[in-house]
XYZ file of C-alpha atoms in Angstrom:
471
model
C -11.539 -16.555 1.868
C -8.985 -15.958 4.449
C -5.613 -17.800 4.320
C -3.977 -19.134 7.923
C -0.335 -19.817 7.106
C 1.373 -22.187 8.973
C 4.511 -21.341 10.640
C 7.209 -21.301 7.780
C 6.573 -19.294 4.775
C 6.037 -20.966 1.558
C 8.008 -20.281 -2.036
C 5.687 -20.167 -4.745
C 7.613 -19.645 -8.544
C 5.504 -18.527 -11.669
C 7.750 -20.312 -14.717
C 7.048 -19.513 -18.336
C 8.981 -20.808 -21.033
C 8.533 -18.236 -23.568
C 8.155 -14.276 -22.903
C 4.621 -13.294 -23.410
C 2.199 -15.403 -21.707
C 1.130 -12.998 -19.149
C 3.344 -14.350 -16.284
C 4.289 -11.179 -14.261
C 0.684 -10.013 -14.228
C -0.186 -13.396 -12.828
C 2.285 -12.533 -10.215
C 1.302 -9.506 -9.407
C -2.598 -10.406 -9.554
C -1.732 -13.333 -7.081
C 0.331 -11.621 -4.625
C -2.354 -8.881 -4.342
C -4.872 -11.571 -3.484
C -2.217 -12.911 -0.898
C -1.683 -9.670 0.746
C -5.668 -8.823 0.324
C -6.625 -12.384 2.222
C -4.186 -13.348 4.504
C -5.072 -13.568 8.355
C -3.647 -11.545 10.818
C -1.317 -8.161 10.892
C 1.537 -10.300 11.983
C 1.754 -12.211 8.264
C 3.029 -10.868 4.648
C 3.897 -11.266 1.813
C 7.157 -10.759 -0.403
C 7.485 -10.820 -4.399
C 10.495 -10.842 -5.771
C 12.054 -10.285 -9.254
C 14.334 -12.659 -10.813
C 13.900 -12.019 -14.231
C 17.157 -9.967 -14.543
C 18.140 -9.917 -17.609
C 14.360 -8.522 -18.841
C 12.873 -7.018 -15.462
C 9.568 -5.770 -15.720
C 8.038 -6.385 -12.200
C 8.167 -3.337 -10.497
C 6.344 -1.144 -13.284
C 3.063 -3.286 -11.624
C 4.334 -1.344 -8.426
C 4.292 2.506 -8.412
C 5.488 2.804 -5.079
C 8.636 0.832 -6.343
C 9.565 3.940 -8.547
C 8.898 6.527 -5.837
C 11.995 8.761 -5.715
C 13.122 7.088 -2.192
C 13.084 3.637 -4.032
C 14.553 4.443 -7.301
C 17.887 3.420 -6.358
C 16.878 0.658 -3.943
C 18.679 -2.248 -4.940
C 17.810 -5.667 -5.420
C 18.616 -9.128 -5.975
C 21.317 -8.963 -8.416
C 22.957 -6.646 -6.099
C 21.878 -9.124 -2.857
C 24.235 -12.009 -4.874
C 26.742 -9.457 -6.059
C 27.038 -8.107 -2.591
C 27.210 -11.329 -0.398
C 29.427 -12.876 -2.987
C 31.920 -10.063 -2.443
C 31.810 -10.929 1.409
C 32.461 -14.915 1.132
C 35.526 -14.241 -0.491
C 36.781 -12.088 1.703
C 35.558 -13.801 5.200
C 36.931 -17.154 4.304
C 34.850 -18.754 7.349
C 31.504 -16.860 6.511
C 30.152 -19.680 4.286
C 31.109 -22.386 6.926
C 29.251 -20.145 9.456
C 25.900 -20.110 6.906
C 25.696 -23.533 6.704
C 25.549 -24.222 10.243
C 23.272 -24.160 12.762
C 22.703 -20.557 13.273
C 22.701 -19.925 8.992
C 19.748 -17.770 8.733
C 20.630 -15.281 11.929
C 24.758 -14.919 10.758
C 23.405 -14.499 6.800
C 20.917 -11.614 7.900
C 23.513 -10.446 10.157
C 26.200 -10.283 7.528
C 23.700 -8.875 4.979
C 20.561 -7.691 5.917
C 17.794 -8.500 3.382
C 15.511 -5.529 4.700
C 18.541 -3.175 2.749
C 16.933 -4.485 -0.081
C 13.358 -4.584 0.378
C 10.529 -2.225 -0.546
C 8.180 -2.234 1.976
C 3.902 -2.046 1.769
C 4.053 -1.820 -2.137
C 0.212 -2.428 -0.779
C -0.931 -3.063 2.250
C 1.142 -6.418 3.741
C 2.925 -6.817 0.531
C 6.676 -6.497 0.183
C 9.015 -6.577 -3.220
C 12.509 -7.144 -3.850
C 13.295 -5.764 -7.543
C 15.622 -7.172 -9.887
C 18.406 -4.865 -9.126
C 19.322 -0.971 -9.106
C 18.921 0.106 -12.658
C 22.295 1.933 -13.236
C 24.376 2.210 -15.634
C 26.101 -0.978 -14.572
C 22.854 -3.115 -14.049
C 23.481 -5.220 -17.142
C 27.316 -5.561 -16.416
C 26.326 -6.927 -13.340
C 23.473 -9.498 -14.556
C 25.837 -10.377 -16.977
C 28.893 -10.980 -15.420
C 27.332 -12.836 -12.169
C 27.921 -16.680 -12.759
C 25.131 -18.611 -11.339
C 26.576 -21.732 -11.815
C 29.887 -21.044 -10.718
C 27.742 -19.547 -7.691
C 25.888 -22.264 -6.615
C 28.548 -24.939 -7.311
C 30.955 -22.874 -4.645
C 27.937 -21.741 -2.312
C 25.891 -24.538 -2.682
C 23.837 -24.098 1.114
C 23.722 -20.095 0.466
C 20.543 -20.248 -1.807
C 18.780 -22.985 0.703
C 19.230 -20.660 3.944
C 18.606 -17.797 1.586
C 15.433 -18.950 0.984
C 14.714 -20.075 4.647
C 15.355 -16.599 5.494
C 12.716 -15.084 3.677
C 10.427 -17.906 4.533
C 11.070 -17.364 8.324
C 9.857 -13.707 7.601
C 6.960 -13.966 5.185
C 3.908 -16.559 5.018
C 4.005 -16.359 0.979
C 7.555 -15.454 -1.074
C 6.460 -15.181 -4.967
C 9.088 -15.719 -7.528
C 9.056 -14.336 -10.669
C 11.135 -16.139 -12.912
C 13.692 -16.234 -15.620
C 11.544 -17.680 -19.103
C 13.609 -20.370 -20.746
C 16.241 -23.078 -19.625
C 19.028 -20.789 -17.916
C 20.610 -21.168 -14.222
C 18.735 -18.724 -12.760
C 15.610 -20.454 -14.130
C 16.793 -23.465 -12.690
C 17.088 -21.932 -8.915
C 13.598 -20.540 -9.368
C 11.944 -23.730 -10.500
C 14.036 -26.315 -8.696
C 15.904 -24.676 -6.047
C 13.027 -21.723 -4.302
C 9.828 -23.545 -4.696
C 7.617 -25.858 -2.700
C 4.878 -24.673 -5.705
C 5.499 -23.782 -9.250
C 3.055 -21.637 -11.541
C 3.452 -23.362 -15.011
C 2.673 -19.778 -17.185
C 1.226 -20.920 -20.908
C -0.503 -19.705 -23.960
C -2.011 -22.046 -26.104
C 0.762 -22.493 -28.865
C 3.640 -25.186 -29.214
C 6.209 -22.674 -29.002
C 4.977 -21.854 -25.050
C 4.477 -25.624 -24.595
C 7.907 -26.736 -25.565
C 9.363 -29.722 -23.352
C 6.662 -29.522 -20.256
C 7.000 -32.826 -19.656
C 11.060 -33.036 -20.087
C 10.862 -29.745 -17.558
C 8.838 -30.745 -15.082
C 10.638 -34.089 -14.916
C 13.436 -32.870 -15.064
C 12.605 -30.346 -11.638
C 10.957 -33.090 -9.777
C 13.974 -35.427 -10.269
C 16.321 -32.666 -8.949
C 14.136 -32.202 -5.956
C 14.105 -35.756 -5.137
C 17.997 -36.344 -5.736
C 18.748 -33.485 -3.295
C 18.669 -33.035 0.397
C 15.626 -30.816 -0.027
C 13.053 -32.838 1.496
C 9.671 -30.244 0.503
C 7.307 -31.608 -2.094
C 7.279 -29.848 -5.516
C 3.555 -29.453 -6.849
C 3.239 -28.095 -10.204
C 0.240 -26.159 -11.027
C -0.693 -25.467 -14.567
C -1.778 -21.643 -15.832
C -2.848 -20.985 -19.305
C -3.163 -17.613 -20.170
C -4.520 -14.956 -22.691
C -7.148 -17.275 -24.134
C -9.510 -16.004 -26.475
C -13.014 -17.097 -25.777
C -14.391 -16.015 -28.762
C -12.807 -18.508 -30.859
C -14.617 -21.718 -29.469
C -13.052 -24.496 -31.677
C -9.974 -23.397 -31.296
C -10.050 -23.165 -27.787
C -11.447 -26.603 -27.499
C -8.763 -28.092 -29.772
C -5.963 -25.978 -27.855
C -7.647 -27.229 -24.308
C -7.399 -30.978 -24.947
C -4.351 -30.686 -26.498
C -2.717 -28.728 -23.468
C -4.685 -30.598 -20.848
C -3.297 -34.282 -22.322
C 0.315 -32.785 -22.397
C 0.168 -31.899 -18.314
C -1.415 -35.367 -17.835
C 1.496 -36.914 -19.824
C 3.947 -34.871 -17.885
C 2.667 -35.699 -14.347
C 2.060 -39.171 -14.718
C 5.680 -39.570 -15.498
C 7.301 -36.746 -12.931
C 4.929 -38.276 -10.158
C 4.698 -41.566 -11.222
C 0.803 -41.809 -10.579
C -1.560 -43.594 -12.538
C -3.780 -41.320 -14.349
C -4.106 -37.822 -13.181
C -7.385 -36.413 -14.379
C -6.847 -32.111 -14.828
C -10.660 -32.236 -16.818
C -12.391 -30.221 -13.174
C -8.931 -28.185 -13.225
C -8.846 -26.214 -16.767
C -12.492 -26.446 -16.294
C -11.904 -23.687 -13.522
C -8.315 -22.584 -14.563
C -7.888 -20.179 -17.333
C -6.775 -16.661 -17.819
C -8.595 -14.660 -20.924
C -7.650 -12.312 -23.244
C -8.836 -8.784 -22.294
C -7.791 -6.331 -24.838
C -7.892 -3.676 -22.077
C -5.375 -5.254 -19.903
C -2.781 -5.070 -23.318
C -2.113 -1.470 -22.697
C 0.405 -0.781 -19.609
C 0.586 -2.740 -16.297
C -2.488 -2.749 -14.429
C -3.401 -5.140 -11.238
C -7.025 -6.639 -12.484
C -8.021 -7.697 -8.862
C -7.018 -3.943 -7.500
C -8.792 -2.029 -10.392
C -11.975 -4.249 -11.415
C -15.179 -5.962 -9.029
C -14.768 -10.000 -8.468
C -17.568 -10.267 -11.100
C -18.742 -13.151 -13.685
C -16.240 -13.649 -17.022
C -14.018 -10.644 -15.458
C -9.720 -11.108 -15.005
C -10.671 -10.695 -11.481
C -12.627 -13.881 -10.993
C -10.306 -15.707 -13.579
C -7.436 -15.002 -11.155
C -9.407 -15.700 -7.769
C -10.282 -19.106 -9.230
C -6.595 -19.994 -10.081
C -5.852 -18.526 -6.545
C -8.477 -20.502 -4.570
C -6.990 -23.640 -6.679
C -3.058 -22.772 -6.301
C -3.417 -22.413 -2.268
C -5.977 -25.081 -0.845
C -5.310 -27.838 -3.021
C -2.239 -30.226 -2.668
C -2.080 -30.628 -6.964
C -3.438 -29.504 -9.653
C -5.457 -33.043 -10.012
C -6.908 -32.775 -6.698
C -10.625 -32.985 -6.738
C -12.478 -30.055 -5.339
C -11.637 -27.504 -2.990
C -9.433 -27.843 -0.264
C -10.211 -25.375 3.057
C -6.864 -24.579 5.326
C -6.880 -27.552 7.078
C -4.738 -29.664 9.545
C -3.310 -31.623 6.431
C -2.316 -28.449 4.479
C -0.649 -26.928 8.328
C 1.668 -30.005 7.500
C -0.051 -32.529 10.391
C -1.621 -34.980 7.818
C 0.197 -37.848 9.694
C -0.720 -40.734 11.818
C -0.394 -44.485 12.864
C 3.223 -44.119 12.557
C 5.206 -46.832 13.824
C 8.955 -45.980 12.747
C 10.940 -43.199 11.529
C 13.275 -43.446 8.968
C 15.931 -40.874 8.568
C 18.948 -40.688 6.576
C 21.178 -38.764 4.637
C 20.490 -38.366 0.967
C 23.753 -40.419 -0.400
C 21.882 -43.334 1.809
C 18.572 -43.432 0.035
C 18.462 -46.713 -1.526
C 19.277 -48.537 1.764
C 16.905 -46.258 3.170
C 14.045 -47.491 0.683
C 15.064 -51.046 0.812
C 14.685 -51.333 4.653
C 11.260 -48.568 4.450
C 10.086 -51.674 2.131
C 11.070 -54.595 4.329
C 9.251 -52.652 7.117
C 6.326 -52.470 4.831
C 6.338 -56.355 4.072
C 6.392 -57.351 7.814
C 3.699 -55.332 8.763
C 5.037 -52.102 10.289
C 3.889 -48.804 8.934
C 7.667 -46.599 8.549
C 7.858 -42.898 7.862
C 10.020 -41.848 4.756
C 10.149 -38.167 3.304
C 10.336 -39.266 -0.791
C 7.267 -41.771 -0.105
C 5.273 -39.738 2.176
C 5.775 -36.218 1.650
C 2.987 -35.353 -0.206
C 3.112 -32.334 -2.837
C 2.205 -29.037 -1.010
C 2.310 -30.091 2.388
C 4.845 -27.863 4.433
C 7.920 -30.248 4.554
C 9.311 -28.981 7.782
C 6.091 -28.935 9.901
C 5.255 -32.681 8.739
C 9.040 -34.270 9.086
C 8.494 -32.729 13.130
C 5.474 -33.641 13.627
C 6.190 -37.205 11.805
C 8.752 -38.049 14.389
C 6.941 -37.177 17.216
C 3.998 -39.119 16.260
C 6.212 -42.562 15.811
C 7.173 -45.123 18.294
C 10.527 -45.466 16.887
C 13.259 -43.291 15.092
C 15.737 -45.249 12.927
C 18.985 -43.544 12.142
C 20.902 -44.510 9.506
C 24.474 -43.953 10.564
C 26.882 -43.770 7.802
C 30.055 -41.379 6.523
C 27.557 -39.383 5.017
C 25.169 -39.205 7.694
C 27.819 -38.137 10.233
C 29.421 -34.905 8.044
C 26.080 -33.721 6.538
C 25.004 -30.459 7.945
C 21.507 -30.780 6.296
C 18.179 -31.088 8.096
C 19.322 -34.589 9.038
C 20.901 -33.245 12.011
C 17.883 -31.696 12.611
C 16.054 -34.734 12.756
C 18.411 -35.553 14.989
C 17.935 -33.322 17.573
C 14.038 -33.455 17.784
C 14.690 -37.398 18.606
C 16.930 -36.889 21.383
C 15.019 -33.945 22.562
C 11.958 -36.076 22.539
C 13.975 -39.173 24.272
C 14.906 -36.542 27.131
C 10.990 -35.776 27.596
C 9.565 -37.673 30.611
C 8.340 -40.555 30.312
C 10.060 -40.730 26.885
C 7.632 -41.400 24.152
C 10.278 -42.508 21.176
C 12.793 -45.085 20.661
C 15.861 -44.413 19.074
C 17.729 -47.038 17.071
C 21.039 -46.337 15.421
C 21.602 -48.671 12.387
C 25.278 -48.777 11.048
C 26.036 -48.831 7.352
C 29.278 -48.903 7.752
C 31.861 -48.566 10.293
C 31.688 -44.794 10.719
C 31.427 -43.989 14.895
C 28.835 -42.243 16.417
C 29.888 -38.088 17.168
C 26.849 -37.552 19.829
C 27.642 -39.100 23.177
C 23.625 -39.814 23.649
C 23.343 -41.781 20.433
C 26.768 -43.328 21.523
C 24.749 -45.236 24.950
C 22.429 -46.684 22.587
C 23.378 -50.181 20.954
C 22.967 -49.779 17.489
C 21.571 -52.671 14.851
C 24.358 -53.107 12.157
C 23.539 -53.384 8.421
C 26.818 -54.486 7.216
C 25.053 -58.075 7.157
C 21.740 -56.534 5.549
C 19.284 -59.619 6.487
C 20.771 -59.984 10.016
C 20.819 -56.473 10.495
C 17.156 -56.508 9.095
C 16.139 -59.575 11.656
C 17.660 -57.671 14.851
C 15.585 -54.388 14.224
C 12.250 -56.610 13.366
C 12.746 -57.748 17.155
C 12.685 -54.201 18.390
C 9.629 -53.147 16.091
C 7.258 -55.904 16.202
C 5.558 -55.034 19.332
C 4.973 -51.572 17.875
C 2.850 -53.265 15.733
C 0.174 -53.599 18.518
């Protein structure tokens, strides 16, 4: 099986919430597998560490420990270090959340000071931190919260900085309900590895979790799906009514918790934890060893336990998904078509935004709108660009908030009036007032906008514009 990423990286988190389930040998099993399958020289793979206050990554890494690495410092020291250089450059966070975020953050602080390179072949790793005498002083005196509240753009074009370097970026993640867990399950990830063993301390609030993570994602400006994908580990096959009993019991409990995060009817996981399962192998106890670099892909081995989580994890959109997925156009993020309008708005604007994507609906026109189209897994950047240029119309909703985000509205933005430059133009830009905020591009300012202040007429004058789009 070999993997064709598509243009931006993707952030995939492995989440347990108790210690013990296995998770940082899942993430070091899966990133080998990445770096083992993944097409062309040009493409790698980074794994990162964010357990910090119990690292245990790198030991899976010898390389990581070679003399020339053992003071090589890592993401504690990243945060530490850039957080020392906001407060002293009091424009430098102003400058990240521009335009230009990712090139001035790398210039400022260049990741690749942090990075271990070719831990194997196309594989990358960023360890928890240098493990000095002050290593716990400084995981322990870092405020996350206070962090993110302050720098709240800094982890998004942190993240789109590693993603513009690597096709894969695995997390490994903080166990429990802390802030750093929260960044790694709800900030980082367009996928996240749910890490289990079959016991209700390790299954503790999955549903109030994953709820809680896809809410946050859909709240925010972050417009990538979040698909959650299941892993129960260190099962014991030799206990067969136990497993059975443990299996429904775990398999209802994901079902629960996804029918009420995604609001579908009944997802069916029965073909999933048919496939998906890690086992207990007594062997694998002692030390950190890498099952798919040490052992043959054979019948009942780790190996082919973690290939078959692997296979599932990066062709199929969620965990219910039926079958196997191949790379395909849909999964390069160009699963859209028969678009006749565009909706894009700022995140404060949503529920204007979904009234008018449903009055759209009702007359007949088929509208674009990232929390009712995105679908889970699907590269969120790719499909938002290739969304607008495959509709007739882009529909701007013009607001205060709207005009001062610097999020990927602007973004959206620009593709529309780069498209209306093209020649012949192929999209049709309407602005639609809110409220009586003005217009800051001159472009957007030649167009007459539809205005919403009177919702029905404002509704009636863009139905005139759309209808023929219909045909």
């Amino acid at each position: 099986m070999n993997i064709t990423p598509s243009e931006s990286g993707t952030v995939i988190s492995f989440y347990s919430y108790k210690g013990g389930t296995g998770r940082s040998m899942a993430v070091a099993n899966i990133a080998c597998l990445l770096a083992k399958h993944i097409d062309l020289s040009a493409n790698r793979v980074l794994v990162t560490d964010w357990d910090l206050e119990s690292p245990g990554l790198h030991n899976y890494f010898s390389n990581s420990e070679q003399a020339e690495f053992k003071n090589q410092k890592g993401i504690i020291d990243y945060f530490v270090d850039l957080h020392s250089l906001l407060r002293k450059k009091r424009n430098l966070y102003e400058q990240i959340s521009g335009e230009n975020g990712v090139e001035i953050l790398d210039k400022s602080l260049a990741i690749s000071d942090y990075i271990i390179p070719d831990v194997i072949p196309k594989l990358d790793f960023i360890k928890a931190g240098r493990f000095d005498a002050d290593y716990a002083n400084r995981v322990n005196s870092f405020g996350w919260m206070k962090f993110f509240n302050k720098y709240r753009e800094v982890i998004s074009v942190f993240r789109e900085l590693l993603t513009s370097r690597y096709s894969y970026v695995l997390v490994d993640s903080r166990t429990g309900v802390t802030d750093i867990s929260g960044i790694c399950t709800m900030l980082l990830p367009e996928k996240l590895v749910w890490v289990f063993t079959p016991n209700k301390q390790s299954l503790h609030g999955v549903t109030k979790l994953i709820r809680q993570a896809i809410e946050f994602r859909r709240a925010s400006d972050d417009f990538r799906p979040l698909a959650v994908f299941p892993l129960p580990s260190r099962i014991d096959d030799a206990e067969h009514k136990l497993k059975k009993n443990w299996l429904d019991r775990y398999k209802s409990e994901f079902e629960s918790a996804f029918k009420e995060a995604y609001n579908i009817e009944q997802p069916d996981l029965t073909e999933y934890f048919r496939e998906v399962k890690i086992p207990y192998k007594s062997y694998y106890a002692y030390g950190e060893k890498i099952a798919v670099l040490e052992e043959p892909d054979e019948s009942l081995s780790l190996h082919r336990a973690y290939r078959h989580f692997f296979e599932k994890l990066i062709t199929l959109d969620s965990a219910w998904q039926k079958g196997r997925l191949r790379k395909s156009a849909w999964q390069r993020g160009r699963f859209v078509k028969n678009i006749d309008v565009f909706i894009s708005y700022a995140s404060e604007d949503y529920d204007i935004a979904k009234r008018l994507y449903d009055d759209l609906k009702r007359a007949g026109i088929t509208p674009w709108l990232d929390r009712e189209d995105l679908l889970p897994g699907q590269n969120w950047r790719e499909t938002i660009h290739h969304a607008i240029r495959e509709a007739s119309c882009f529909l701007l909703i013009i607001s205060k908030n709207s005009v001062s985000k610097k999020g990927y509205i602007q973004k959206e933005q620009r593709i529309a009036l780069e498209l209306l430059d093209e020649f012949p133009s192929n999209i049709y830009i309407i602005p639609v007032r809110i409220d009586s905020t003005e217009l800051a591009d001159e472009k957007l300012r030649n167009l007459h906008w539809a205005d919403l202040s009177d919702y029905e007429k404002g509704l009636e004058q863009i139905l005139k514009v759309l209808r023929p789009f219909e045909d």
